[in-house]
């Protein structure tokens, strides 16, 4: 700064006019250089404080006095102050943002903090000595594996090797990371801090591969088990991709030549049965749960031990210890209190350190071998783990021990099953069919949902309203008016009210439903009627009903006229015969009748007729005309039989009909009797007939006596609703759809939930599973005939189509077997039947059945015989066969279950070597063109 520089900090302002002029001149000069400022610039408080010599820093004090002395000294100095010196003290000693005087208490605290800070700065720490107590981990650069154990409660090791094996309940078990513990029939997942590897044996099942993909995906996505891998290294046996991850995998496990062959390891079912016996379930108990220092003990729970664990067993108010041999976990519920919560981790660790009493048929630490000495007490190996699991924070190794643990969801809200399917279908470069998975038994066992109508924001329910589970409002429905038109010859005719509910299978009808929907049950805080309860809203729905024998022109006319008549723009609902919702039936208050044919055929009841009593709810009862024959009778149903000449109305009731079905049949018969009288006919006499008490007059009315499946001599009860599921893979994955009555009610027994059209209208060849409790059937459809003469109509057009269907059949059979095992059914009473050739015991599952001769002829040409049924176990064994002779593989068509693109792999090793000149293991390593050339020369292409 030059000599002429001017500093405002050194300026002393007096009332002298000369000084004022000089300052004013300087300001004018600055005003020319810079714009005018409204506020005076603030001084630098730090610089001002540094220049003052009247401020004493506490750190400069020698510190010989006590805090009390400092306080007394401050108080005494305050007493000596005079009024004239207070201002001076404030101007010289006060330093701070608020400008207040520090009291003795604050001063004492500041002195104490200053002394502690000074001592901390002067102290010397032995950093070298402290570092000796820290954990030092040296990780291999290639494998990412360290050498030091971390938290003893975290349930994580630097290397964790999981064996995934099983048939019904896939097991995920920790094993020693060595190749001698691997085999070609299972899946293995290796987890390290840097990588996660999945190795699939060439003979592993789809379920095992799916479970392996799920475990590895969760570890990689959620960074569980101490792994920070960016992807999953998936390897198939003999098809491994070279790279750094592959080298790291084999470096940890050892030489692959020690991998066991599938013949030398335990079967999946034997393994699963034996390994489950090693599960031990303990509860942590204490006398006083509110006392954290109370003594705790472990109580073995026999009813939970030796079984597949269920998440339902874990009580949030308790703590448990779960022993799986190589894995021990203490689990603490969210609401656990006192000593069990405090001591659970230590009690579990103590149990883990005691070792394992080896009493299981399978060695708990070497899962490929049987346990010869079951009385031996064994120490747990170093690679075993112990973990403390708090509720909602369990890792994947713990969760996969439970068969009903909810499936995890990744950050993109996509189920792991979906990601597994995407992974499996992407892995193979040369897929024959998508890798599909069987249906889980617990998914099929889920209860049948009730058919409730929710349409256009209206909660209709079964026709009288329902409760909205989201808003908890109860909605009611009141009928305002009903109008019915019959469609005929490009026109429509409005029907009189007395003909409402009378339909013909060869006609089409339009029904206008005008109703009021309102909220009910709304109460105020005092319990009275709430003002929010609305008076209702008028709605109009249009149904156009189509009979099963209705012509296409009448169906189209009904649809077009519905659109023209709908001036209120309400919903237009097509309804097919047999698919009517409960709300449709309730429009006619249990008086609905469906006649066969057209109205013009026979408008009266002069000829003999037979009606099946449908539905179990009183206001939904419906009579459906069926073929007049004794073959139409069903022991679980009720039928109304009319003799027009003798004016008799027979009410026939099956021996196994439910009480609700009998009650509905009584009311339906009376309603029909009244309707006949309204038509001007002479009143018909009603005659009750129970199955087995028929007279000759009834048999004469039914015509020629034909066989039906009677249950008169069957002592079993039939108090159940059959279940029916259709299987397909049309969307790229194997799925099921339940088939049930559109008027199903969970409060009643529905004896006939399946109609013949439900089976024959599926995309063919279909697969339908029907559970009759005492018997089970898997119905197989037919290959539709083609209009093209160049295409063989006896079966699939290509080998690929046949193989895809064989894969679906096998998956359906495995799903049925799993379902039967889960429900405890007799596996020998599960049969495979074929469309067009169904035996009598199958056709009687449906309330009426019409033989389709064209389909029967197609099936006969395919080699099936009428009435044929095969045991499902035998057919499944044939489809699961994986080894054939060369002569069998050269036959046309190929044996069932053989993949036409991989025929060579069904040869045994000796025949393969003799035929191709190379071993089975070396063949996939040959160039693609070389493989095709060899297959052409041998005739296996």
Coordinates of C-alpha atoms in Angstrom, one line a residue, residues 598-605:
X598 CA -85.5 -72.4 -30.8
X599 CA -88.9 -71.1 -29.6
X600 CA -90.4 -72.1 -32.9
X601 CA -89.5 -75.7 -32.4
X602 CA -92.0 -76.5 -29.6
X603 CA -93.4 -73.6 -27.7
X604 CA -95.3 -75.9 -25.2
X605 CA -94.5 -78.8 -23.0

